PDB file of C-alpha atoms in Angstrom:
ATOM      1  CA  MET B   1      24.930  15.227 -10.026  1.00 61.00           C
ATOM      2  CA  ALA B   2      21.204  14.770 -10.539  1.00 67.00           C
ATOM      3  CA  LYS B   3      18.698  16.594  -8.380  1.00 78.00           C
ATOM      4  CA  ILE B   4      16.545  14.621  -5.979  1.00 82.00           C
ATOM      5  CA  PHE B   5      13.185  13.694  -7.503  1.00 83.00           C
ATOM      6  CA  ALA B   6      10.242  14.815  -5.385  1.00 85.00           C
ATOM      7  CA  VAL B   7       8.058  11.795  -4.604  1.00 85.00           C
ATOM      8  CA  ASN B   8       4.860  13.679  -3.735  1.00 85.00           C
ATOM      9  CA  PRO B   9       5.285  17.422  -4.410  1.00 87.00           C
ATOM     10  CA  SER B  10       2.633  19.795  -3.103  1.00 88.00           C
ATOM     11  CA  HIS B  11       2.105  21.546  -6.479  1.00 91.00           C
ATOM     12  CA  PRO B  12       3.391  19.279  -9.269  1.00 89.00           C
ATOM     13  CA  GLU B  13       1.504  21.287 -11.896  1.00 88.00           C
ATOM     14  CA  ARG B  14       3.923  24.206 -11.471  1.00 89.00           C
ATOM     15  CA  VAL B  15       7.008  22.300 -12.682  1.00 89.00           C
ATOM     16  CA  CYS B  16       8.069  20.417 -15.812  1.00 87.00           C
ATOM     17  CA  TRP B  17       9.384  16.989 -14.753  1.00 86.00           C
ATOM     18  CA  GLY B  18      10.981  16.073 -18.108  1.00 84.00           C
ATOM     19  CA  CYS B  19      14.642  16.486 -17.070  1.00 83.00           C
ATOM     20  CA  ASP B  20      16.836  17.410 -14.092  1.00 83.00           C
ATOM     21  CA  LYS B  21      16.293  21.147 -14.617  1.00 84.00           C
ATOM     22  CA  TYR B  22      12.729  21.120 -13.174  1.00 85.00           C
ATOM     23  CA  CYS B  23      11.806  24.340 -15.021  1.00 85.00           C
ATOM     24  CA  PRO B  24       8.688  26.361 -14.255  1.00 87.00           C
ATOM     25  CA  PHE B  25       5.747  25.235 -16.396  1.00 83.00           C
ATOM     26  CA  ASP B  26       5.991  28.297 -18.639  1.00 83.00           C
ATOM     27  CA  SER B  27       9.782  28.214 -19.192  1.00 82.00           C
ATOM     28  CA  LEU B  28      10.672  24.757 -20.626  1.00 79.00           C
ATOM     29  CA  ALA B  29      14.363  25.633 -21.082  1.00 81.00           C
ATOM     30  CA  CYS B  30      15.489  22.120 -22.070  1.00 78.00           C
ATOM     31  CA  GLY B  31      13.419  22.021 -25.252  1.00 72.00           C
ATOM     32  CA  ASN B  32      12.180  18.571 -24.275  1.00 62.00           C
ATOM     33  CA  GLY B  33       8.876  19.204 -25.959  1.00 61.00           C
ATOM     34  CA  SER B  34       6.163  21.722 -26.512  1.00 71.00           C
ATOM     35  CA  GLU B  35       4.294  20.752 -23.361  1.00 81.00           C
ATOM     36  CA  ARG B  36       5.164  20.274 -19.723  1.00 85.00           C
ATOM     37  CA  THR B  37       6.023  16.723 -18.669  1.00 87.00           C
ATOM     38  CA  GLN B  38       3.669  15.700 -15.878  1.00 89.00           C
ATOM     39  CA  HIS B  39       4.759  14.218 -12.565  1.00 90.00           C
ATOM     40  CA  PRO B  40       3.834  10.520 -12.096  1.00 89.00           C
ATOM     41  CA  ALA B  41       1.540  11.505  -9.205  1.00 88.00           C
ATOM     42  CA  GLU B  42      -0.494  13.600 -11.651  1.00 89.00           C
ATOM     43  CA  LEU B  43      -0.789  10.726 -14.100  1.00 89.00           C
ATOM     44  CA  PHE B  44      -1.228   7.710 -11.811  1.00 86.00           C
ATOM     45  CA  GLY B  45      -2.307   9.104  -8.436  1.00 85.00           C
ATOM     46  CA  ALA B  46      -0.638   9.386  -5.046  1.00 84.00           C
ATOM     47  CA  ASP B  47       0.170   5.657  -4.911  1.00 84.00           C
ATOM     48  CA  TRP B  48       2.211   5.748  -8.146  1.00 84.00           C
ATOM     49  CA  GLN B  49       5.259   4.189  -6.442  1.00 83.00           C
ATOM     50  CA  ASP B  50       3.324   1.000  -5.706  1.00 82.00           C
ATOM     51  CA  TRP B  51       2.980   0.310  -9.438  1.00 76.00           C
ATOM     52  CA  GLY B  52       5.591  -1.412 -11.533  1.00 70.00           C
ATOM     53  CA  ILE B  53       7.497  -4.636 -12.022  1.00 69.00           C
ATOM     54  CA  ASP B  54       7.857  -5.458  -8.308  1.00 65.00           C
ATOM     55  CA  SER B  55       4.245  -4.682  -7.396  1.00 57.00           C
ATOM     56  CA  ASN B  56       3.213  -8.372  -7.614  1.00 59.00           C
ATOM     57  CA  ALA B  57       6.197  -9.437  -5.502  1.00 60.00           C
ATOM     58  CA  LYS B  58       5.220  -6.923  -2.818  1.00 58.00           C
ATOM     59  CA  ARG B  59       1.662  -8.289  -2.746  1.00 56.00           C
ATOM     60  CA  GLU B  60       2.936 -11.847  -2.376  1.00 58.00           C
ATOM     61  CA  GLU B  61       5.234 -10.851   0.502  1.00 59.00           C
ATOM     62  CA  THR B  62       2.392  -9.184   2.396  1.00 59.00           C
ATOM     63  CA  ALA B  63       0.089 -12.173   1.765  1.00 57.00           C
ATOM     64  CA  ASP B  64       2.670 -14.553   3.259  1.00 57.00           C
ATOM     65  CA  ASP B  65       2.958 -12.512   6.479  1.00 54.00           C
TER      66      ASP B  65
END
């Protein structure tokens, strides 16, 4: 069973988000790469969940209301 993915963690820089192990940034036990995989909030900002394929559909729904 996969672990629950933290939507907005308080310190995303302390964890590697590359797999379900969520290793400390200096451990990288999965061998997924030589660097830590960043959390989407670090890359795209706190509103990262609003991006994506359905983002235009959400805007249209709110405009119709």
